[in-house]
PDB file of C-alpha atoms in Angstrom:
ATOM      1  CA  MET I1490      28.992 -12.939  -4.651  1.00 79.00           C
ATOM      2  CA  ALA I1491      25.405 -13.079  -6.351  1.00 90.00           C
ATOM      3  CA  THR I1492      22.190 -11.827  -4.960  1.00 94.00           C
ATOM      4  CA  LEU I1493      19.375 -12.851  -4.101  1.00 96.00           C
ATOM      5  CA  LEU I1494      15.289 -11.372  -5.307  1.00 98.00           C
ATOM      6  CA  HIS I1495      13.010 -11.765  -2.478  1.00 98.00           C
ATOM      7  CA  ILE I1496       9.856 -11.684  -2.734  1.00 98.00           C
ATOM      8  CA  ASP I1497       6.853 -12.338   0.165  1.00 98.00           C
ATOM      9  CA  SER I1498       3.317 -11.759  -0.385  1.00 98.00           C
ATOM     10  CA  SER I1499       1.367 -13.920   2.254  1.00 97.00           C
ATOM     11  CA  VAL I1500      -0.851 -10.247   4.083  1.00 96.00           C
ATOM     12  CA  PHE I1501      -0.034 -12.475   7.317  1.00 93.00           C
ATOM     13  CA  LEU I1502       3.032 -11.651   9.643  1.00 92.00           C
ATOM     14  CA  GLY I1503       5.877 -13.357  10.253  1.00 88.00           C
ATOM     15  CA  GLU I1504       4.871 -17.637  11.720  1.00 87.00           C
ATOM     16  CA  ALA I1505       1.177 -16.633  11.286  1.00 89.00           C
ATOM     17  CA  SER I1506       2.396 -17.208   7.429  1.00 94.00           C
ATOM     18  CA  SER I1507       3.763 -20.265   6.238  1.00 96.00           C
ATOM     19  CA  SER I1508       5.647 -19.123   3.171  1.00 97.00           C
ATOM     20  CA  ARG I1509       6.821 -16.529   5.008  1.00 98.00           C
ATOM     21  CA  SER I1510       8.608 -18.690   7.415  1.00 97.00           C
ATOM     22  CA  VAL I1511      10.116 -21.297   4.977  1.00 98.00           C
ATOM     23  CA  THR I1512      11.473 -18.267   2.470  1.00 98.00           C
ATOM     24  CA  ALA I1513      12.756 -16.664   6.002  1.00 97.00           C
ATOM     25  CA  ALA I1514      14.197 -20.762   6.288  1.00 97.00           C
ATOM     26  CA  PHE I1515      15.796 -20.107   3.216  1.00 97.00           C
ATOM     27  CA  ARG I1516      17.246 -17.109   3.163  1.00 97.00           C
ATOM     28  CA  LYS I1517      18.588 -17.560   5.973  1.00 97.00           C
ATOM     29  CA  THR I1518      20.156 -20.403   4.574  1.00 96.00           C
ATOM     30  CA  TRP I1519      20.860 -18.674   1.976  1.00 94.00           C
ATOM     31  CA  GLU I1520      22.590 -15.876   3.329  1.00 94.00           C
ATOM     32  CA  GLU I1521      24.212 -18.512   5.827  1.00 93.00           C
ATOM     33  CA  GLN I1522      26.403 -19.854   2.550  1.00 90.00           C
ATOM     34  CA  HIS I1523      26.753 -16.089   0.652  1.00 86.00           C
ATOM     35  CA  PRO I1524      27.464 -13.370   3.972  1.00 87.00           C
ATOM     36  CA  GLU I1525      28.780 -10.870   1.342  1.00 85.00           C
ATOM     37  CA  GLY I1526      26.235 -11.257  -0.520  1.00 87.00           C
ATOM     38  CA  THR I1527      23.427  -8.749  -1.827  1.00 93.00           C
ATOM     39  CA  VAL I1528      19.474  -9.772  -1.045  1.00 96.00           C
ATOM     40  CA  ILE I1529      16.462  -7.373  -2.981  1.00 97.00           C
ATOM     41  CA  TYR I1530      13.978  -7.497  -0.660  1.00 98.00           C
ATOM     42  CA  ARG I1531      10.579  -6.566  -1.759  1.00 98.00           C
ATOM     43  CA  ASP I1532       6.902  -7.339   0.843  1.00 98.00           C
ATOM     44  CA  LEU I1533       4.839  -6.623  -1.074  1.00 98.00           C
ATOM     45  CA  ALA I1534       1.734  -6.958   1.247  1.00 97.00           C
ATOM     46  CA  ALA I1535       3.768  -4.074   3.044  1.00 97.00           C
ATOM     47  CA  ALA I1536       4.159  -1.791  -0.103  1.00 97.00           C
ATOM     48  CA  PRO I1537       2.229  -2.784  -2.481  1.00 97.00           C
ATOM     49  CA  VAL I1538       3.302  -2.328  -6.625  1.00 95.00           C
ATOM     50  CA  PRO I1539       0.280  -0.920  -8.205  1.00 92.00           C
ATOM     51  CA  HIS I1540      -2.006  -2.667 -10.735  1.00 94.00           C
ATOM     52  CA  ILE I1541      -0.798  -2.247 -14.329  1.00 93.00           C
ATOM     53  CA  THR I1542      -2.184   1.042 -15.581  1.00 93.00           C
ATOM     54  CA  ALA I1543      -2.494   1.680 -19.128  1.00 94.00           C
ATOM     55  CA  ASP I1544       0.192   3.952 -18.977  1.00 92.00           C
ATOM     56  CA  ALA I1545       2.278   1.599 -17.654  1.00 92.00           C
ATOM     57  CA  TRP I1546       1.015  -0.826 -20.136  1.00 91.00           C
ATOM     58  CA  SER I1547       1.458   0.992 -23.508  1.00 90.00           C
ATOM     59  CA  ALA I1548       5.122   2.759 -22.309  1.00 88.00           C
ATOM     60  CA  GLY I1549       6.728  -0.299 -23.157  1.00 86.00           C
ATOM     61  CA  TYR I1550       5.749   0.003 -26.585  1.00 85.00           C
ATOM     62  CA  ALA I1551       5.438   2.812 -27.533  1.00 84.00           C
ATOM     63  CA  THR I1552       9.120   4.650 -29.353  1.00 84.00           C
ATOM     64  CA  PRO I1553      10.638   6.611 -25.497  1.00 84.00           C
ATOM     65  CA  THR I1554      10.496  10.073 -27.304  1.00 83.00           C
ATOM     66  CA  LYS I1555       6.448   9.781 -28.225  1.00 84.00           C
ATOM     67  CA  ARG I1556       5.898   9.194 -24.947  1.00 89.00           C
ATOM     68  CA  THR I1557       3.648  10.691 -22.826  1.00 90.00           C
ATOM     69  CA  PRO I1558       4.762  12.026 -18.940  1.00 87.00           C
ATOM     70  CA  GLU I1559       2.179  10.183 -17.666  1.00 89.00           C
ATOM     71  CA  GLN I1560       3.957   6.770 -19.700  1.00 90.00           C
ATOM     72  CA  PHE I1561       8.128   7.921 -18.592  1.00 89.00           C
ATOM     73  CA  ALA I1562       6.471   8.261 -15.345  1.00 90.00           C
ATOM     74  CA  ALA I1563       4.892   5.000 -14.899  1.00 89.00           C
ATOM     75  CA  PHE I1564       7.706   3.009 -16.873  1.00 91.00           C
ATOM     76  CA  ALA I1565      10.225   3.810 -15.199  1.00 91.00           C
ATOM     77  CA  ALA I1566       8.557   2.218 -12.132  1.00 93.00           C
ATOM     78  CA  ARG I1567       8.361  -1.328 -13.988  1.00 94.00           C
ATOM     79  CA  VAL I1568      12.192  -0.821 -14.750  1.00 95.00           C
ATOM     80  CA  LYS I1569      13.299  -0.605 -11.033  1.00 96.00           C
ATOM     81  CA  LEU I1570      11.258  -3.585 -11.080  1.00 97.00           C
ATOM     82  CA  ILE I1571      12.261  -5.841 -13.919  1.00 97.00           C
ATOM     83  CA  GLU I1572      16.532  -4.380 -13.197  1.00 98.00           C
ATOM     84  CA  GLU I1573      16.168  -5.836 -10.417  1.00 98.00           C
ATOM     85  CA  LEU I1574      14.684  -9.652 -12.190  1.00 98.00           C
ATOM     86  CA  GLU I1575      17.807  -9.398 -14.019  1.00 98.00           C
ATOM     87  CA  GLN I1576      20.557  -8.533 -12.349  1.00 97.00           C
ATOM     88  CA  ALA I1577      19.716 -11.960  -9.114  1.00 97.00           C
ATOM     89  CA  ASP I1578      21.354 -14.545  -9.001  1.00 96.00           C
ATOM     90  CA  ALA I1579      17.864 -15.948  -8.116  1.00 97.00           C
ATOM     91  CA  VAL I1580      14.844 -15.452  -6.712  1.00 98.00           C
ATOM     92  CA  LEU I1581      12.886 -16.936  -3.606  1.00 98.00           C
ATOM     93  CA  ILE I1582       9.000 -16.360  -4.266  1.00 98.00           C
ATOM     94  CA  GLY I1583       6.432 -16.426  -1.166  1.00 98.00           C
ATOM     95  CA  ALA I1584       3.717 -17.388  -3.115  1.00 98.00           C
ATOM     96  CA  PRO I1585       0.270 -18.469  -0.634  1.00 98.00           C
ATOM     97  CA  MET I1586      -2.874 -19.934  -2.485  1.00 97.00           C
ATOM     98  CA  TYR I1587      -5.817 -17.557  -1.685  1.00 96.00           C
ATOM     99  CA  ASN I1588      -9.010 -18.533  -2.900  1.00 94.00           C
ATOM    100  CA  PHE I1589      -7.487 -20.955  -5.118  1.00 95.00           C
ATOM    101  CA  SER I1590      -5.032 -18.214  -6.547  1.00 96.00           C
ATOM    102  CA  ILE I1591      -2.191 -15.866  -6.005  1.00 98.00           C
ATOM    103  CA  PRO I1592      -2.079 -12.782  -4.075  1.00 97.00           C
ATOM    104  CA  SER I1593      -3.428 -10.255  -6.290  1.00 97.00           C
ATOM    105  CA  THR I1594      -0.499  -8.028  -5.250  1.00 98.00           C
ATOM    106  CA  LEU I1595       2.208 -11.813  -6.731  1.00 98.00           C
ATOM    107  CA  LYS I1596       0.554 -10.817 -10.181  1.00 98.00           C
ATOM    108  CA  ALA I1597       0.425  -6.781 -10.142  1.00 97.00           C
ATOM    109  CA  TRP I1598       4.339  -7.624 -10.004  1.00 98.00           C
ATOM    110  CA  LEU I1599       3.983  -9.998 -12.240  1.00 98.00           C
ATOM    111  CA  ASP I1600       2.370  -7.268 -14.625  1.00 97.00           C
ATOM    112  CA  SER I1601       5.190  -5.752 -14.348  1.00 96.00           C
ATOM    113  CA  VAL I1602       8.143  -7.149 -15.553  1.00 97.00           C
ATOM    114  CA  LEU I1603       6.792  -8.865 -18.360  1.00 97.00           C
ATOM    115  CA  LEU I1604       7.095  -6.904 -20.912  1.00 96.00           C
ATOM    116  CA  LEU I1605       7.736  -7.993 -24.585  1.00 94.00           C
ATOM    117  CA  GLY I1606      10.831  -7.864 -26.117  1.00 93.00           C
ATOM    118  CA  ARG I1607      12.954  -7.683 -22.800  1.00 96.00           C
ATOM    119  CA  THR I1608      11.748  -9.987 -20.161  1.00 97.00           C
ATOM    120  CA  ALA I1609       9.221 -12.073 -22.448  1.00 97.00           C
ATOM    121  CA  GLY I1610       9.774 -13.679 -26.083  1.00 93.00           C
ATOM    122  CA  GLU I1611      12.194 -15.175 -28.114  1.00 93.00           C
ATOM    123  CA  THR I1612      15.915 -14.419 -25.667  1.00 95.00           C
ATOM    124  CA  PRO I1613      13.948 -13.399 -21.712  1.00 97.00           C
ATOM    125  CA  SER I1614      16.212 -11.151 -19.879  1.00 97.00           C
ATOM    126  CA  ALA I1615      16.465 -13.479 -16.872  1.00 97.00           C
ATOM    127  CA  GLN I1616      16.368 -17.047 -18.586  1.00 97.00           C
ATOM    128  CA  GLY I1617      18.079 -19.330 -16.238  1.00 97.00           C
ATOM    129  CA  THR I1618      17.393 -17.813 -13.755  1.00 98.00           C
ATOM    130  CA  PRO I1619      17.136 -19.996 -10.942  1.00 97.00           C
ATOM    131  CA  ALA I1620      13.805 -20.037  -8.697  1.00 98.00           C
ATOM    132  CA  ILE I1621      12.588 -21.678  -5.864  1.00 98.00           C
ATOM    133  CA  VAL I1622       8.542 -20.399  -5.183  1.00 98.00           C
ATOM    134  CA  VAL I1623       6.883 -21.407  -1.723  1.00 98.00           C
ATOM    135  CA  ALA I1624       3.012 -22.435  -2.851  1.00 98.00           C
ATOM    136  CA  SER I1625       1.608 -22.826   0.598  1.00 97.00           C
ATOM    137  CA  ARG I1626      -1.711 -23.478   1.119  1.00 97.00           C
ATOM    138  CA  GLY I1627      -4.529 -24.495   3.477  1.00 95.00           C
ATOM    139  CA  GLY I1628      -5.697 -27.523   1.761  1.00 94.00           C
ATOM    140  CA  SER I1629      -4.227 -30.115  -0.443  1.00 93.00           C
ATOM    141  CA  TYR I1630      -4.747 -29.867  -4.031  1.00 93.00           C
ATOM    142  CA  ALA I1631      -1.852 -32.242  -5.375  1.00 90.00           C
ATOM    143  CA  PRO I1632      -2.846 -34.760  -7.797  1.00 90.00           C
ATOM    144  CA  GLY I1633      -5.236 -37.305  -7.340  1.00 89.00           C
ATOM    145  CA  THR I1634      -6.984 -35.193  -4.333  1.00 90.00           C
ATOM    146  CA  PRO I1635     -10.900 -33.868  -5.012  1.00 90.00           C
ATOM    147  CA  ARG I1636      -9.963 -30.233  -4.989  1.00 91.00           C
ATOM    148  CA  GLU I1637      -6.864 -31.244  -7.912  1.00 89.00           C
ATOM    149  CA  GLY I1638      -8.743 -29.283  -9.990  1.00 92.00           C
ATOM    150  CA  TYR I1639      -9.000 -26.320  -8.387  1.00 92.00           C
ATOM    151  CA  GLU I1640      -4.946 -25.606  -8.243  1.00 93.00           C
ATOM    152  CA  PHE I1641      -4.303 -22.716  -9.913  1.00 95.00           C
ATOM    153  CA  VAL I1642      -1.238 -21.222  -8.175  1.00 97.00           C
ATOM    154  CA  GLN I1643       1.955 -23.747 -10.021  1.00 96.00           C
ATOM    155  CA  ASN I1644       0.171 -24.383 -13.337  1.00 95.00           C
ATOM    156  CA  TYR I1645      -0.231 -20.548 -13.166  1.00 97.00           C
ATOM    157  CA  LEU I1646       3.327 -19.800 -11.950  1.00 98.00           C
ATOM    158  CA  GLU I1647       5.091 -22.518 -14.525  1.00 97.00           C
ATOM    159  CA  ALA I1648       3.366 -21.198 -17.212  1.00 97.00           C
ATOM    160  CA  VAL I1649       4.984 -17.387 -16.144  1.00 98.00           C
ATOM    161  CA  LEU I1650       8.068 -17.325 -14.404  1.00 98.00           C
ATOM    162  CA  LYS I1651       8.579 -20.847 -16.201  1.00 98.00           C
ATOM    163  CA  GLY I1652       6.720 -20.662 -19.457  1.00 97.00           C
ATOM    164  CA  THR I1653       7.589 -17.121 -20.662  1.00 98.00           C
ATOM    165  CA  LEU I1654      10.446 -15.232 -18.136  1.00 98.00           C
ATOM    166  CA  GLY I1655      12.010 -18.755 -18.378  1.00 98.00           C
ATOM    167  CA  LEU I1656      12.905 -18.665 -15.039  1.00 98.00           C
ATOM    168  CA  ASP I1657      14.896 -22.451 -13.648  1.00 97.00           C
ATOM    169  CA  LEU I1658      11.464 -23.604 -11.468  1.00 98.00           C
ATOM    170  CA  ASP I1659      11.195 -25.005  -8.929  1.00 97.00           C
ATOM    171  CA  PHE I1660       8.446 -25.417  -6.493  1.00 98.00           C
ATOM    172  CA  ILE I1661       8.516 -25.920  -2.326  1.00 98.00           C
ATOM    173  CA  VAL I1662       4.248 -26.427  -1.377  1.00 98.00           C
ATOM    174  CA  PRO I1663       3.339 -26.404   2.267  1.00 97.00           C
ATOM    175  CA  GLU I1664       0.120 -28.018   2.391  1.00 97.00           C
ATOM    176  CA  LEU I1665      -2.758 -28.318   4.970  1.00 96.00           C
ATOM    177  CA  THR I1666      -1.976 -25.252   6.544  1.00 96.00           C
ATOM    178  CA  MET I1667      -5.935 -24.546   7.989  1.00 95.00           C
ATOM    179  CA  ALA I1668      -5.330 -27.866   9.508  1.00 95.00           C
ATOM    180  CA  PRO I1669      -4.362 -26.781  13.540  1.00 94.00           C
ATOM    181  CA  ARG I1670      -6.935 -23.884  13.280  1.00 92.00           C
ATOM    182  CA  ASN I1671     -10.041 -26.083  10.993  1.00 94.00           C
ATOM    183  CA  PRO I1672     -12.368 -28.192  13.714  1.00 94.00           C
ATOM    184  CA  ALA I1673     -13.227 -29.897  10.943  1.00 93.00           C
ATOM    185  CA  MET I1674      -9.411 -31.301   8.924  1.00 94.00           C
ATOM    186  CA  SER I1675      -7.940 -32.259  13.446  1.00 93.00           C
ATOM    187  CA  GLU I1676      -7.850 -35.331  11.816  1.00 95.00           C
ATOM    188  CA  LEU I1677      -5.220 -34.241   8.921  1.00 94.00           C
ATOM    189  CA  VAL I1678      -2.625 -32.498  11.936  1.00 96.00           C
ATOM    190  CA  PRO I1679      -0.307 -35.408  11.054  1.00 95.00           C
ATOM    191  CA  LEU I1680       0.454 -34.461   7.664  1.00 95.00           C
ATOM    192  CA  TYR I1681      -0.224 -31.018   8.504  1.00 95.00           C
ATOM    193  CA  GLU I1682       3.058 -31.644  10.188  1.00 96.00           C
ATOM    194  CA  ALA I1683       4.567 -33.858   7.511  1.00 97.00           C
ATOM    195  CA  SER I1684       4.497 -31.394   4.896  1.00 96.00           C
ATOM    196  CA  ARG I1685       5.826 -28.200   7.279  1.00 96.00           C
ATOM    197  CA  GLU I1686       8.595 -29.884   8.197  1.00 97.00           C
ATOM    198  CA  ARG I1687       9.310 -31.078   4.994  1.00 97.00           C
ATOM    199  CA  ALA I1688       8.978 -27.375   4.023  1.00 97.00           C
ATOM    200  CA  PHE I1689      12.012 -26.287   6.163  1.00 97.00           C
ATOM    201  CA  GLU I1690      13.795 -28.871   5.023  1.00 97.00           C
ATOM    202  CA  GLU I1691      13.546 -28.387   1.333  1.00 98.00           C
ATOM    203  CA  ALA I1692      14.144 -24.811   2.199  1.00 98.00           C
ATOM    204  CA  THR I1693      17.436 -25.464   3.724  1.00 97.00           C
ATOM    205  CA  THR I1694      18.650 -28.194   0.951  1.00 97.00           C
ATOM    206  CA  LYS I1695      17.884 -26.131  -1.661  1.00 96.00           C
ATOM    207  CA  ALA I1696      19.228 -22.844  -0.273  1.00 96.00           C
ATOM    208  CA  LYS I1697      22.619 -24.886  -0.121  1.00 94.00           C
ATOM    209  CA  GLU I1698      22.590 -26.375  -3.855  1.00 93.00           C
ATOM    210  CA  LEU I1699      21.561 -23.700  -4.989  1.00 92.00           C
ATOM    211  CA  ALA I1700      24.607 -22.153  -2.935  1.00 88.00           C
ATOM    212  CA  GLU I1701      26.542 -24.588  -3.727  1.00 87.00           C
ATOM    213  CA  ARG I1702      25.856 -23.985  -7.795  1.00 87.00           C
ATOM    214  CA  LEU I1703      25.981 -20.753  -8.213  1.00 85.00           C
ATOM    215  CA  ALA I1704      30.133 -20.947  -6.296  1.00 78.00           C
ATOM    216  CA  ALA I1705      30.796 -23.685  -8.289  1.00 70.00           C
TER     217      ALA I1705
END
């Protein structure tokens, strides 16, 4: 049966997090389609991946027999994350927008799994793996909006996940999530509600479609 790598990075828990709520809906549908499947789950807020160090970075380019004990230990942690990505049949990532970009914990995970000559380069080891990113945000950064130029989540993740790791990337974008809590955005609440409903519908639909695609 298929293996899903599920990564959450929101600092908020449960329904307080839009990205977690939508990834949970996707995963629920996925597990209904794959009751005997495997889910590898990483909550980067509860158990952060260490930020990349000189030992972890340099070990990836050093001859194994010449690595220091510190390099061996640091590289082993990277290899575990890389292997989780490589064995996944599908990847699900919750990526809320914090200060116009992704959470630092998600960046730390990416820094660990990006390894030239293995996951990156001419033939990335996870190339073609379908990936769904739930890119939630408090406002709207869609084309034509005043803050279009401040969108550094989808642009960045497309370059890294698709352009470098070679994943088959798709996005679900719940937006205007601050509208119910910010009086200045009260007029946008209907748009927020529509966006939220659409996100849950897409999560369910994409999970079913992906399950059927992998079973074919």
